[in-house]
Every structure is written in structure tokens, then in C-alpha cells.
Coordinates of C-alpha atoms and ligand atoms in Angstrom, one line a residue:
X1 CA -12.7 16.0 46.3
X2 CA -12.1 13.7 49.4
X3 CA -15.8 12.6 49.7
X4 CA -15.6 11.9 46.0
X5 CA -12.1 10.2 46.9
X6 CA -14.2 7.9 49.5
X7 CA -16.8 6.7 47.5
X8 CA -14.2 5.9 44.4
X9 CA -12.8 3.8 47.0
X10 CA -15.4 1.9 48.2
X11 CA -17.1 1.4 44.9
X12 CA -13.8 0.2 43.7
X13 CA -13.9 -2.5 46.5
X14 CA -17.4 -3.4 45.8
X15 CA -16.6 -3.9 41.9
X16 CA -13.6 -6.2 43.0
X17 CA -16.3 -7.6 45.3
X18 CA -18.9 -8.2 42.3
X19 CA -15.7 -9.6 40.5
X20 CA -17.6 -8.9 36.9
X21 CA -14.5 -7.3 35.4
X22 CA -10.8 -8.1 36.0
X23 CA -9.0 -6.6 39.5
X24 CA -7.2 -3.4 40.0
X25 CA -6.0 -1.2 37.8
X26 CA -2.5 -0.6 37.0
X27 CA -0.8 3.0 37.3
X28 CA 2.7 2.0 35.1
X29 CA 5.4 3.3 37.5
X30 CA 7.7 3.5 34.2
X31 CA 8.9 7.0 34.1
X32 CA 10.3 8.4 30.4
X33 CA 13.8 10.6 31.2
X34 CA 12.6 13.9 32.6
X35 CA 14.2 16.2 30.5
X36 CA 12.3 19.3 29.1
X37 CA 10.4 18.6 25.7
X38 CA 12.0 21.1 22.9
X39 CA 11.0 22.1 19.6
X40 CA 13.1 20.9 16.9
X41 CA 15.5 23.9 15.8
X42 CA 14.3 25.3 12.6
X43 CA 16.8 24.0 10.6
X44 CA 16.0 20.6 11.6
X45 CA 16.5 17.9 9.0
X46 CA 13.2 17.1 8.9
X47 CA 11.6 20.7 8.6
X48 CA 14.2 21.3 4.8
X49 CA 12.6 23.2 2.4
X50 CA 12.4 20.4 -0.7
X51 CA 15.3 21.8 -3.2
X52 CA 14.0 22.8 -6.6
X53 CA 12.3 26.3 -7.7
X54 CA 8.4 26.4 -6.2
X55 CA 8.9 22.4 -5.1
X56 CA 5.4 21.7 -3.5
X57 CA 5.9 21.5 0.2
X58 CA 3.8 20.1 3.1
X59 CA 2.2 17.5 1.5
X60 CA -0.6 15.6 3.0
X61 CA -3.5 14.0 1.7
X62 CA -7.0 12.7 3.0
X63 CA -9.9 11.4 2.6
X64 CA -11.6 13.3 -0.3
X65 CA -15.3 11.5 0.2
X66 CA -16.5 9.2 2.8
X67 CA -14.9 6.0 2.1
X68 CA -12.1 6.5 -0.2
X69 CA -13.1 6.0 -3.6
X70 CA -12.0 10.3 -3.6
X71 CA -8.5 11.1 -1.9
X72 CA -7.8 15.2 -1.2
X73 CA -4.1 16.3 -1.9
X74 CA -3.0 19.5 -0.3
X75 CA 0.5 21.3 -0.4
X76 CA 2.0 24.7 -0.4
X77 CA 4.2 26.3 -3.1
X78 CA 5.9 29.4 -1.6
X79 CA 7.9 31.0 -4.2
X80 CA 4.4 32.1 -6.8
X81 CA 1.4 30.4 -7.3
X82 CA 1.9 27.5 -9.7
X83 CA -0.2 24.8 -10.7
X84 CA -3.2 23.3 -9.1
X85 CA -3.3 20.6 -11.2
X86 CA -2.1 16.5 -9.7
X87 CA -1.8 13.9 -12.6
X88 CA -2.0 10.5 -11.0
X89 CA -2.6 6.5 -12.3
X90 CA -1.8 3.6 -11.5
X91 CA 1.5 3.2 -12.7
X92 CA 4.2 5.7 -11.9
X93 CA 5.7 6.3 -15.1
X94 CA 2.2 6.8 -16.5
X95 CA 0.0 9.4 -14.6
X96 CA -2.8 9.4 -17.0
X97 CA -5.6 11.3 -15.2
X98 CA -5.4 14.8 -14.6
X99 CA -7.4 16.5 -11.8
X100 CA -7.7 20.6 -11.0
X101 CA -7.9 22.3 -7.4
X102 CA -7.8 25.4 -6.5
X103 CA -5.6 27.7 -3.9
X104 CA -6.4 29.7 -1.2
X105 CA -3.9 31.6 1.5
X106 CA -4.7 33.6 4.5
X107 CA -2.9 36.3 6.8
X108 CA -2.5 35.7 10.7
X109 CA -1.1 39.2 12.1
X110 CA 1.8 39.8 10.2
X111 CA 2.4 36.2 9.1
X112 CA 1.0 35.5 5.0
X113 CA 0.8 32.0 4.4
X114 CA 2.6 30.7 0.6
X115 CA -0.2 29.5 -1.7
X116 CA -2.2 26.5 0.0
X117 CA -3.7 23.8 -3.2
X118 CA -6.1 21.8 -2.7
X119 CA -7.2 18.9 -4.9
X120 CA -10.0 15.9 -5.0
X121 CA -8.9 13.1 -7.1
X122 CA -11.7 11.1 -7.4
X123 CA -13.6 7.8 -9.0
X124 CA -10.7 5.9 -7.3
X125 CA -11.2 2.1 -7.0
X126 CA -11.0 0.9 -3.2
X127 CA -8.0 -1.4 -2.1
X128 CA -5.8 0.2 -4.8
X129 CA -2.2 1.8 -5.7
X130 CA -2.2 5.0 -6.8
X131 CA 0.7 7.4 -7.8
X132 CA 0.3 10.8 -7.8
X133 CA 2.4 13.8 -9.0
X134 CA 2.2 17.7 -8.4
X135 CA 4.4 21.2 -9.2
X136 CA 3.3 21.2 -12.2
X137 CA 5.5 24.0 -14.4
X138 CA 8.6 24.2 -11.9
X139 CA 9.4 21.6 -10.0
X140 CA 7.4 18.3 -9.7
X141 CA 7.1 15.9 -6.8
X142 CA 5.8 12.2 -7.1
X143 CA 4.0 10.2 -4.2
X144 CA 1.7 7.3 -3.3
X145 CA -0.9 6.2 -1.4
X146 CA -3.3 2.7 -1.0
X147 CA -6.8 3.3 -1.0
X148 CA -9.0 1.8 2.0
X149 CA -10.4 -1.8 1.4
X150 CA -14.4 -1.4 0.4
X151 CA -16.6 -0.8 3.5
X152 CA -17.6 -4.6 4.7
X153 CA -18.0 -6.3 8.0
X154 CA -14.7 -8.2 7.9
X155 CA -12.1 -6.1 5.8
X156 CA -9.0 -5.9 7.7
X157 CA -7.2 -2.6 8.7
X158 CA -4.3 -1.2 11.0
X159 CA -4.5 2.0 12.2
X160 CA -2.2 4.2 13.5
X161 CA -3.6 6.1 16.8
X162 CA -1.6 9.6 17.0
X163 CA -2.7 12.3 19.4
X164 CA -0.6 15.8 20.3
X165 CA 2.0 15.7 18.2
X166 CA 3.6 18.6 17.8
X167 CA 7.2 19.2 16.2
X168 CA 9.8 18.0 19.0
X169 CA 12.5 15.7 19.3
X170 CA 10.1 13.0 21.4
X171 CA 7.6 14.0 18.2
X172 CA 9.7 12.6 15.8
X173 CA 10.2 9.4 17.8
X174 CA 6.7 9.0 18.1
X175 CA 6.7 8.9 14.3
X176 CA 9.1 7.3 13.6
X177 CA 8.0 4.0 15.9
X178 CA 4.7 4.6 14.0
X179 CA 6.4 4.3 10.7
X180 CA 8.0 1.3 11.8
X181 CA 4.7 -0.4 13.0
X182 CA 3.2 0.3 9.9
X183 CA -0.2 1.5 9.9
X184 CA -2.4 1.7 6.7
X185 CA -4.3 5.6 8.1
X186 CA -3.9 7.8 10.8
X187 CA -6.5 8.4 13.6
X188 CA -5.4 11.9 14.8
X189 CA -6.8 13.3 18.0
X190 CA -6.1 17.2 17.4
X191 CA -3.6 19.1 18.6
X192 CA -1.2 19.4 15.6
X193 CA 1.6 21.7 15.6
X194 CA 1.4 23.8 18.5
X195 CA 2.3 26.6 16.4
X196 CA 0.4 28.9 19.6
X197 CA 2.7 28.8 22.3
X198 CA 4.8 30.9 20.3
X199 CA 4.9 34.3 20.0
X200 CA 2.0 35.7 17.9
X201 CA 1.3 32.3 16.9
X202 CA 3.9 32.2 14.9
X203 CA 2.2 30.5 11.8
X204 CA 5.9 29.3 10.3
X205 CA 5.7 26.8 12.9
X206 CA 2.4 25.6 11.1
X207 CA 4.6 25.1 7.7
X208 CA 7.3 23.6 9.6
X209 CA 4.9 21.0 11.3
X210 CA 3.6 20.1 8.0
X211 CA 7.2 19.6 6.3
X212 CA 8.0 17.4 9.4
X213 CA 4.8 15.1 9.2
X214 CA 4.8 15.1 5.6
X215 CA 7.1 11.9 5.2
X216 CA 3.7 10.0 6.1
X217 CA 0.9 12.1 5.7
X218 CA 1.8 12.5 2.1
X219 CA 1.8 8.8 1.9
X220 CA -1.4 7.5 3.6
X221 CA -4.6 9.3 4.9
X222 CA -4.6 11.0 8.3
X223 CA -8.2 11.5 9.4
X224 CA -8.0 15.2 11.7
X225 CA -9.6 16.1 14.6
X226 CA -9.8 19.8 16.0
X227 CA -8.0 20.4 19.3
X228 CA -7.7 23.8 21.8
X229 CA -4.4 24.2 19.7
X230 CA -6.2 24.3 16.4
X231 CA -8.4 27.4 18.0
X232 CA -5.8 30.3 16.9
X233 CA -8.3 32.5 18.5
X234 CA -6.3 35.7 20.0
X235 CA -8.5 38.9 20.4
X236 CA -4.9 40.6 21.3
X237 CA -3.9 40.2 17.8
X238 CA -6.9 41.1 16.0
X239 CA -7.7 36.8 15.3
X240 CA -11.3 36.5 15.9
X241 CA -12.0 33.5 13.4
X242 CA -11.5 30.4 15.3
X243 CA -9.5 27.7 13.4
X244 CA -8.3 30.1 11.1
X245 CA -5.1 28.2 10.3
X246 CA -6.6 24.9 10.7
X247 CA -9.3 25.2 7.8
X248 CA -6.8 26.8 5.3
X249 CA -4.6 24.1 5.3
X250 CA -6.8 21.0 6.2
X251 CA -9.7 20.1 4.7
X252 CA -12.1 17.2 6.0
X253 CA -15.0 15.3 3.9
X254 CA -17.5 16.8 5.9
X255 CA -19.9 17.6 3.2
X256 CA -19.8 13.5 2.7
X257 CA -21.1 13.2 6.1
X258 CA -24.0 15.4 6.0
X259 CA -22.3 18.0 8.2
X260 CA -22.5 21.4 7.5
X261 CA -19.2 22.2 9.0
X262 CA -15.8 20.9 9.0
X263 CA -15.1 20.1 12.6
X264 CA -17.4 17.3 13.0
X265 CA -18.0 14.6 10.2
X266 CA -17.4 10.9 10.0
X267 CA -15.8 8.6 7.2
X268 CA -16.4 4.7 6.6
X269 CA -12.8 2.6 6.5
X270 CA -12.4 -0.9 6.1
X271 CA -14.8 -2.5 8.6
X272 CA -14.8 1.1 10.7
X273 CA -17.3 3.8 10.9
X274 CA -15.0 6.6 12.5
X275 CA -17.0 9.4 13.6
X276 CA -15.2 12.3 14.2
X277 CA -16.9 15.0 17.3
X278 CA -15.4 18.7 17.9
X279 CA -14.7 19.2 21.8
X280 CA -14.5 23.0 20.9
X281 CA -17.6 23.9 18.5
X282 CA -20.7 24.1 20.0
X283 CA -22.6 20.7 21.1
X284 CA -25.3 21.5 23.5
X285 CA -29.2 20.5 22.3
X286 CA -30.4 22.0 19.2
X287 CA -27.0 23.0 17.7
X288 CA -25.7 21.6 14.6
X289 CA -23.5 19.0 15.9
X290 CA -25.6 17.8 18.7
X291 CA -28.2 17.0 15.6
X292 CA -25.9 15.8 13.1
X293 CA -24.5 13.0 15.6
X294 CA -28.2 12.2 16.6
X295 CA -29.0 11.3 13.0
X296 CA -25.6 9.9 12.3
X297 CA -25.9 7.7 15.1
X298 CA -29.6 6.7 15.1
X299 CA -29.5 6.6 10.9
X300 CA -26.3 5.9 9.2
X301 CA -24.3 3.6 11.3
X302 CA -24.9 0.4 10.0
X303 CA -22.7 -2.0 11.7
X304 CA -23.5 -5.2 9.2
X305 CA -21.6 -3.3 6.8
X306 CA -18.9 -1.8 9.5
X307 CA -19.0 -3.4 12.5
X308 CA -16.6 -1.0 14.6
X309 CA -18.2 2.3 16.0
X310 CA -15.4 4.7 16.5
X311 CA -15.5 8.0 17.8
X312 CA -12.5 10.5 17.7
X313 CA -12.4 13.8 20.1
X314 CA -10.0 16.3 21.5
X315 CA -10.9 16.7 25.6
X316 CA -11.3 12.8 27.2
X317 CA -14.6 12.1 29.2
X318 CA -13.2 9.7 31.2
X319 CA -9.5 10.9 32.3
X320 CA -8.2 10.3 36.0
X321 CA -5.4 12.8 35.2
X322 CA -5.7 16.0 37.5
X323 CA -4.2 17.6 34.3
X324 CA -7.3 18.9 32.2
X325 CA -9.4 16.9 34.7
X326 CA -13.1 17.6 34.2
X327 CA -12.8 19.3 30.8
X328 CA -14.8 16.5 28.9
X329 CA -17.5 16.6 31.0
X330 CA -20.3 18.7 29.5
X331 CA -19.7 16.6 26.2
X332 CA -20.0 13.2 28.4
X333 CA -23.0 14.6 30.0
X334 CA -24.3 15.7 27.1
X335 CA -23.3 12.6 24.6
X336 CA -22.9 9.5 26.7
X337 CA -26.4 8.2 26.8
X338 CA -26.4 8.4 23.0
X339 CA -22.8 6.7 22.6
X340 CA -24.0 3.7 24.9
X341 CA -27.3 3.2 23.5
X342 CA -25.3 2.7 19.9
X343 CA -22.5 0.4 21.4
X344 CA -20.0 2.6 20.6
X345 CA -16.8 0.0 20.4
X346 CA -14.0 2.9 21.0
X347 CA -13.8 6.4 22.3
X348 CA -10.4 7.9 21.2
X349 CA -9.2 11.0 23.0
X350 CA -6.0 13.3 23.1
X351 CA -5.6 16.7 24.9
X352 CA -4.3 15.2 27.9
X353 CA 0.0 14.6 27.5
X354 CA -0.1 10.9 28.7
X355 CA -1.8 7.4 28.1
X356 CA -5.1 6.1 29.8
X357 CA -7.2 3.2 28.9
X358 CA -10.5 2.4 30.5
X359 CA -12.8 -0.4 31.2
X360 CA -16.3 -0.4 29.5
X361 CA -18.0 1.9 32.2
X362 CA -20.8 4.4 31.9
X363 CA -21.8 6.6 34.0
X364 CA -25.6 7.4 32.4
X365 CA -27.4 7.5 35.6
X366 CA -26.7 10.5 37.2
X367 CA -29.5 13.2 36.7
X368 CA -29.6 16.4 39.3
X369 CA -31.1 14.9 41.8
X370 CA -30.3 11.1 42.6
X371 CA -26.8 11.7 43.5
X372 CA -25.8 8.7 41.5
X373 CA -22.6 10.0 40.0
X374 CA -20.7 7.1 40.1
X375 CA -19.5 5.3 37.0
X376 CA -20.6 2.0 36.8
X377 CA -19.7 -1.0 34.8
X378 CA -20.9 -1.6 31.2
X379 CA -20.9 -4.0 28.8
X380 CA -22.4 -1.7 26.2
X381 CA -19.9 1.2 26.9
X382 CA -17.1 2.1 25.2
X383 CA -13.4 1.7 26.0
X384 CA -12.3 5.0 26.5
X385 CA -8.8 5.8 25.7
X386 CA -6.3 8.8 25.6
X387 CA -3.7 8.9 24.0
X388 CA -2.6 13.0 24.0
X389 CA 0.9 11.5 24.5
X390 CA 2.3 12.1 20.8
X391 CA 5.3 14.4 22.6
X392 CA 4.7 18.0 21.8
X393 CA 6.3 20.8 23.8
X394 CA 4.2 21.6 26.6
X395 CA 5.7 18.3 28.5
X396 CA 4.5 14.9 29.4
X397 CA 1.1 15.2 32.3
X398 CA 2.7 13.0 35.0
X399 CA -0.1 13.6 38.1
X400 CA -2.6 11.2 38.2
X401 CA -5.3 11.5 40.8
X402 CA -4.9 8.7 43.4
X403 CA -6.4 6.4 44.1
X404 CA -7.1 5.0 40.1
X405 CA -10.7 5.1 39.6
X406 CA -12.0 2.1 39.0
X407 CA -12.9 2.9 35.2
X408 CA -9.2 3.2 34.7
X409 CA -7.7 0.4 33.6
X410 CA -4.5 1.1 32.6
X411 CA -2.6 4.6 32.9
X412 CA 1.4 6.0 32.6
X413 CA 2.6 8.9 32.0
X414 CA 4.9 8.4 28.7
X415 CA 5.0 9.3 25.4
X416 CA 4.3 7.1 22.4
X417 CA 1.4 6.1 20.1
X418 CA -0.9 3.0 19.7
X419 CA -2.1 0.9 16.0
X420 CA -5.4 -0.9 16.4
X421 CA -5.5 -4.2 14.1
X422 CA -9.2 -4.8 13.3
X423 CA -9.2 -8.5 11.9
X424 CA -12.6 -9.3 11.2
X425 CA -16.2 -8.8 12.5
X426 CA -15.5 -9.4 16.5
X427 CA -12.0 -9.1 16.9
X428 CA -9.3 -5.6 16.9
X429 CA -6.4 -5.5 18.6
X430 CA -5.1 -2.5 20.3
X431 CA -1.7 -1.5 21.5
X432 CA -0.1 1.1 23.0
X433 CA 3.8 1.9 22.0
X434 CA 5.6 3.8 24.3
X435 CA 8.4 5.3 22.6
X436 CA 10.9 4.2 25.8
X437 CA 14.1 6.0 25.3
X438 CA 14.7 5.4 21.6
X439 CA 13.1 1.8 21.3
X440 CA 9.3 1.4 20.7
X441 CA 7.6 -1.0 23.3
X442 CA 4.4 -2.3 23.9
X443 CA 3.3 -1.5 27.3
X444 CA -0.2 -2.0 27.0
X445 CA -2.1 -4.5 24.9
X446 CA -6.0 -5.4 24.6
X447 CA -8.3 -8.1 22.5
X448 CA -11.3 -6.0 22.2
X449 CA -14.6 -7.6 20.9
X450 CA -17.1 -6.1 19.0
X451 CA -20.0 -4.7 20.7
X452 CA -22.3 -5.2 17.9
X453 CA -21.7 -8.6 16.8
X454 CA -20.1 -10.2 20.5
X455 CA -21.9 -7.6 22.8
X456 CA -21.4 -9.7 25.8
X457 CA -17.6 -10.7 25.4
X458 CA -15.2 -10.0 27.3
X459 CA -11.9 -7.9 26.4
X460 CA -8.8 -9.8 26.4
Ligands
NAG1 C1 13.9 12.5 12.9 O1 13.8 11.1 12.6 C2 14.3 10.8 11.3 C3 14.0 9.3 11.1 O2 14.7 8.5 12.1 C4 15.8 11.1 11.3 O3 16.3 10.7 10.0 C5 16.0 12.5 11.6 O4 17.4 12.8 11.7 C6 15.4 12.9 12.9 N1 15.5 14.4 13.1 C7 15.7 14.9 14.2 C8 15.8 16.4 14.2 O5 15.7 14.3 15.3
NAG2 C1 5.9 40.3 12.8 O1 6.0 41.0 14.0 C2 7.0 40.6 14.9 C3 6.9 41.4 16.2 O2 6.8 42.8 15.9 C4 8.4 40.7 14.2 O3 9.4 40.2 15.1 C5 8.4 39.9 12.9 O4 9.6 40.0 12.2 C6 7.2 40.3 12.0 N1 7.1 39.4 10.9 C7 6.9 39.8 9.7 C8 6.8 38.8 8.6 O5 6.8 41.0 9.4
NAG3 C1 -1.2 17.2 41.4 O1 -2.5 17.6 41.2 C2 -3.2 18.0 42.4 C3 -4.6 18.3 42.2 O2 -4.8 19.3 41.2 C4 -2.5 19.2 43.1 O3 -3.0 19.5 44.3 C5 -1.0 18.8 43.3 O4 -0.3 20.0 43.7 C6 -0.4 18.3 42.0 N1 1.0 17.8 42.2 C7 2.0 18.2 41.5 C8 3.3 17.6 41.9 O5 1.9 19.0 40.6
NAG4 C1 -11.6 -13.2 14.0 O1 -10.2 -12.9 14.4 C2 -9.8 -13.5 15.6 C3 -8.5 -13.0 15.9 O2 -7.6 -13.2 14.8 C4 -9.9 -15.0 15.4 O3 -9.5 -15.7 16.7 C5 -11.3 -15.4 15.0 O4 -11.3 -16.8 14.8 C6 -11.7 -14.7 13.8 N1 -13.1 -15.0 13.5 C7 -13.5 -15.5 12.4 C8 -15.0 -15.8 12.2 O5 -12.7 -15.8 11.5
FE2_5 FE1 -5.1 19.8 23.8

């Protein structure tokens, strides 16, 4: 650790030296109020029951096909079965299209989830307002949602950057400043509800997470990622099936993709190809992921048509945290090369509970032998940037490793969220909201270009 202290040092005066990228970085001294992070009680407002015999629950829909011309719609009726079925148009009062899922449940220990529908609405026209109904038979429940602009190289779109959530009180501000920033989709770096730390997983904690986020999800797309929390793997209990929970109750378009499993996968949005890696599936050489993002990469990026080359995972690569320090690496070592050679624009990363941004730095030289394990500047690199800050029970990660590497750019330990505004071809802003006591701020704000089209611009 010190030697590796040392060089970071020194390289970080010889970079200043070199002057190709701006000075320092900062480590925000802002420090959120230190109380403990609690779970909301379970007879939050936010986690009601909707009133109304069988009233479909936990609504949340997603993409239902790589670029939204399909849109999945999931929910859970708990007191029988009821319909599958979601009538939807264009017009609220007349829901002219009819579409049938199907229903699945599953038992964790002693927990049985209520009766989980599924449901592809599809031949949907891009840029549009549909309305969409379900509870067929008992009680029935309307919502909305815009479909994506057509894939094309200058289609606007916000996003809204979400990692970690959870279900506490610092969770619910985090949504709530994302509400009021107004994002068009989420980008959601795994870690969901946390329903593990409690007591034989307790999967109610699952429902109650999904009635909690459902005031958005239900409204707009949220693309999922699979973090360590979506595992639910516990030998003790007799749960051998990793992401049990997880796969009942959200699907992905990974069949769109090409993939063969759910965890990995990608989807085309606006002016953004968004692809979508799995830190805990396998992704060493040979195995299904590790081909799947070769040909995705090499093949079906095709950044005339969406300029901004996104990629979503749980574990960071580049995180000067000592919390979870190091747990990205065997996917870095295994991925970089590939990432940089495809001018990946943005790496988005959660897991760790606090915001980091990076300058574009690679660190692609380093083999067994030459000792060159030093990241390095990069004008093809990615900004890397975590953002497992979304407030979830297990506490904010305030111990960075000192001194800031020189890849970091900007990091503090707070909660919040960030939207990126891609305008056009070469220009997306980013910003990070710290949810400050109550009031959203911006604490950290970027210009980034587009490596494809402006591969040799700076970020602003
Ligand atoms: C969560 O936030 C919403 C929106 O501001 C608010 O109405 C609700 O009371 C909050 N719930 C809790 C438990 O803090
Ligand atoms: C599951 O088991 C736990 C521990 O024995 C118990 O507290 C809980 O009530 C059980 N839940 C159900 C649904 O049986
Ligand atoms: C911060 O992390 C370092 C390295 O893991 C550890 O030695 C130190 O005790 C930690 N400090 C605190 C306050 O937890
Ligand atoms: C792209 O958007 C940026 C930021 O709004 C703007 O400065 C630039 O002129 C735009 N480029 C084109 C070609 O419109
Ligand atoms: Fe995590």
C-alpha cells in the first residue's frame, strides 16, 4: 500500500507536470448529517397497499424490446390471481388494444410471493404517449408512460442516474429530487431494495421497495442492473438459485440483445447505446458474457446512429474508496482493453455508498511482467463514475484512500443522484445532485464530448 501510495504521488505530480488534463482533484469536504440510515417503517406512506379488492401493486414497466417500440408492464395482485391482461392507447378514456401476459410467483424460505404479471405491449410508435390500464375484473389502475425518441445521432434525452437505492428516509429524498429534475428513463446501477440484510431475506421488503419506487417506475422505463444485493443466494436457508427474487419480478429485453441471459444485455435510447454488464455472473474468457460484449462491442455498436457508448455495472473499476476497494478489478482487467478500443463515452457504476467521478484514464498496459500498473491518461477512455449513493441502509462510505489518485476527479461522500442531458451528437451534460439536507444541489457538473464524433475534446 505505501509503495503504491508513492508512486500515486509522484505520477500525480508528473501529470500536473505534463499539464494535459486540468490540476488536482477535489475531495468535497461537504459532510451530509451523520445520523444512521433507517428503513422506512412498514407502514410508511409510501409503502400503502393501493385500496380496492386485488388493486395491482408494484408497478413498473421497462423496456419490452431494444428500443422501445415494445414496453413490459409488471405488477403484483396479492389477494387471487386476476387478470393478465393491460388495455392501453393513446387516449385515456379509450384504451383500444388489449395485450395478454402471464404470471409467475416463487417461494423464498417461508416467504410466497402474491401473483407477479408480466406483459409486453408492443408495435408501439417511438416518441409517443401511451396510457395503459391493468386489474382487470376487480380493481383497475391507469398509468402512462412516453416512449423513447427513434434511435438517431442527435435525438435528445435526460436521464436519470440512480444507483443503491434501497427503501429509507435519505431513499425517498433521492427520488424525490430525481422527480423534480425530471428525467425521461432511469439508468439503475443494481442494488435495489436491500431486502437481504434482513432476517431471512425477508422478501416483503422486496414488495415494499417496489410499492415505494413505483410512483416513477410505473411512469417511465428504469433500465436494471444486477447488484451483490440482487444475489439472494443463502445456502443456510436452502436458496441456491442466485437472483431468485430478482428474475421473478424484473424482467430485462435481453433476448433483444442477443443474450442468452438476463443479467447482461443492452438497449438503444435516443442517441444512446446503453450496454448493461453483470459484476456477479461469470465474465472471464470463453463465458457467455465475455462473448456476447465482444460481439456487441465489435458488431452492433454503431455510433452514426447512437453516438453515446454507455456501459452500466454494479462493482466500479476505478474507485479510490477503501470501501469495496479493488472489487472491480478482475472485470477491469478483464474488459478495459475492449471498452477503450470502442471509445466507450461513460462507465456508470454503483455498489460503492458515495459519489466519484474520474478523468478519462486507462490503465491498459499493465501485463504480469512490466510492472506498469499505473493508470495513465486517455483520451479514448471512459469517464468512470459511481454513483452507489442512492441512500440505502447500510450507510453512506465516507473513507476515501488519501492521497486522490490522480484518475479521480471529483469525489464526496453524500447521498444523491445525477441526470445526464445528451443534446446532440458531441455534447451530454452530466450532474451530480446531492440531496443536501432536504434541498437538491448540484455539486458536481461536467460538459462531456463525444468520443466518437469529438474524440480529442476536452470535457468541460
Ligand atoms: C416520501 O416523499 C414523498 C414525496 O415528497 C412524501 O409525500 C412522503 O411523505 C415521504 N415519505 C416518507 C416516509 O418520508
Ligand atoms: C418465517 O419464519 C420466521 C422465523 O421462524 C417467522 O418469524 C415468520 O413468521 C415466518 N413467516 C411465515 C410467512 O411463515
Ligand atoms: C479507512 O480505511 C483504511 C484502509 O482500509 C483503514 O485502515 C482505516 O482504519 C479506515 N478508517 C476508518 C475511520 O474506518
Ligand atoms: C450540440 O449541443 C451543444 C450544447 O448545447 C451546442 O453548444 C452545440 O452547438 C450543438 N451542436 C450542434 C451541431 O448543434
Ligand atoms: Fe452493492
Amino acid at each position: 500500500m505505501a509503495g503504491m501510495g508513492a508512486r500515486l504521488v509522484a505520477f500525480a505530480a508528473a501529470v500536473l507536470a505534463a499539464a494535459t488534463c486540468a490540476g488536482a482533484g477535489v475531495t468535497s469536504e461537504y459532510r451530509r448529517k451523520l445520523e444512521a440510515t433507517v428503513d422506512m417503517p412498514l407502514d410508511a406512506d409510501v409503502f400503502r397497499v393501493p385500496p380496492g379488492y386485488n388493486a395491482p401493486q408494484q408497478v413498473h414497466i421497462t423496456l419490452g424490446d431494444q428500443t422501445g417500440t415494445a414496453m413490459t408492464v409488471s405488477w403484483v395482485t396479492a389477494d387471487e390471481l386476476g387478470s393478465s391482461t393491460v388495455k392501453y392507447g393513446r387516449s385515456p378514456d379509450k384504451l383500444k388494444r388489449t395485450a395478454e401476459g402471464s404470471h409467475t410467483l416463487y417461494e423464498y424460505f417461508n416467504y410466497t410471493s402474491g401473483f407477479i404479471h408480466h406483459c409486453t405491449l408492443t408495435n408501439l410508435q417511438h416518441g409517443s404517449k401511451y396510457y395503459y390500464a391493468v386489474g382487470f375484473g376487480h380493481t383497475v389502475r391507469t398509468f402512462s408512460f412516453t416512449t423513447p425518441p427513434k434511435p438517431g445521432p442527435d435525438a435528445p434525452f435526460k436521464f436519470g442516474l440512480i444507483g443503491d437505492l434501497g427503501q429509507t428516509f435519505d431513499s425517498n429524498s433521492t427520488l424525490v429530487h430525481y422527480e423534480e429534475n425530471g428525467g425521461d428513463a432511469v439508468l439503475f446501477m443494481g442494488d435495489l431494495s436491500y431486502a437481504d440484510n434482513y432476517p431471512l431475506h425477508d422478501n416483503n421488503r422486496w414488495d415494499t421497495w417496489a410499492r415505494f419506487v413505483e410512483r416513477s417506475v410505473a411512469y417511465q422505463p428504469w433500465i436494471w442492473t444486477t447488484g451483490n444485493h440482487e444475489l439472494d443466494f443463502e445456502p443456510d436457508l436452502g436458496e441456491t438459485t442466485p437472483f431468485k427474487p430478482f428474475t421473478h419480478r424484473y424482467p430485462t429485453p435481453f433476448r433483444a440483445a442477443a443474450s442468452t441471459e438476463p443479467f447482461w444485455y443492452s438497449v438503444k435510447i435516443a442517441s444512446a447505446h446503453v450496454v448493461v454488464l453483470a459484476s456477479y455472473s461469470a465474465y472471464g474468457k470463453y463465458t457467455p458474457q465475455w462473448r456476447w460484449l465482444q460481439d456487441e462491442l465489435t458488431k452492433r455498436v454503431d455510433r452514426k446512429v447512437t453516438p453515446w457508448l454507455i456501459v452500466l455495472m454494479h462493482s466500479p473499476w476505478y474507485n479510490s474508496n477503501n470501501y469495496h476497494y479493488m472489487e472491480g478489478e478482475t472485470m477491469r482487467v478483464q474488459f478495459e482493453q475492449w471498452l477503450v478500443d470502442a471509445k466507450v463515452d461513460l462507465v456508470l457504476a454503483g455498489h460503492v455508498h458515495s459519489y466519484e467521478r474520474s478523468r478519462r484514464f486507462s490503465n491498459i498496459d499493465y501485463n504480469i511482467v512490466n510492472g506498469k500498473a499505473t493508470p495513465r491518461p486517455n483520451e479514448h477512455a471512459p469517464v468512470y463514475v459511481t454513483i452507489g449513493d442512492g441512500g440505502n441502509i447500510e450507510g453512506i462510505a465516507n473513507n476515501f484512500s488519501s492521497p486522490q489518485p490522480a484518475y479521480s476527479a471529483f469525489r464526496e461522500a453524500s447521498f444523491g443522484h445525477a441526470t445526464l442531458e445528451i443534446k446532440n451528437r458531441t455534447h451530454a451534460y452530466f450532474a451530480w445532485h446531492r440531496n443536501h439536507d432536504g434541498a437538491k444541489a448540484v455539486a458536481d457538473a461536467v460538459w462531456l464530448t463525444n468520443r466518437y464524433w469529438m474524440p480529442t475534446a476536452d470535457d468541460a
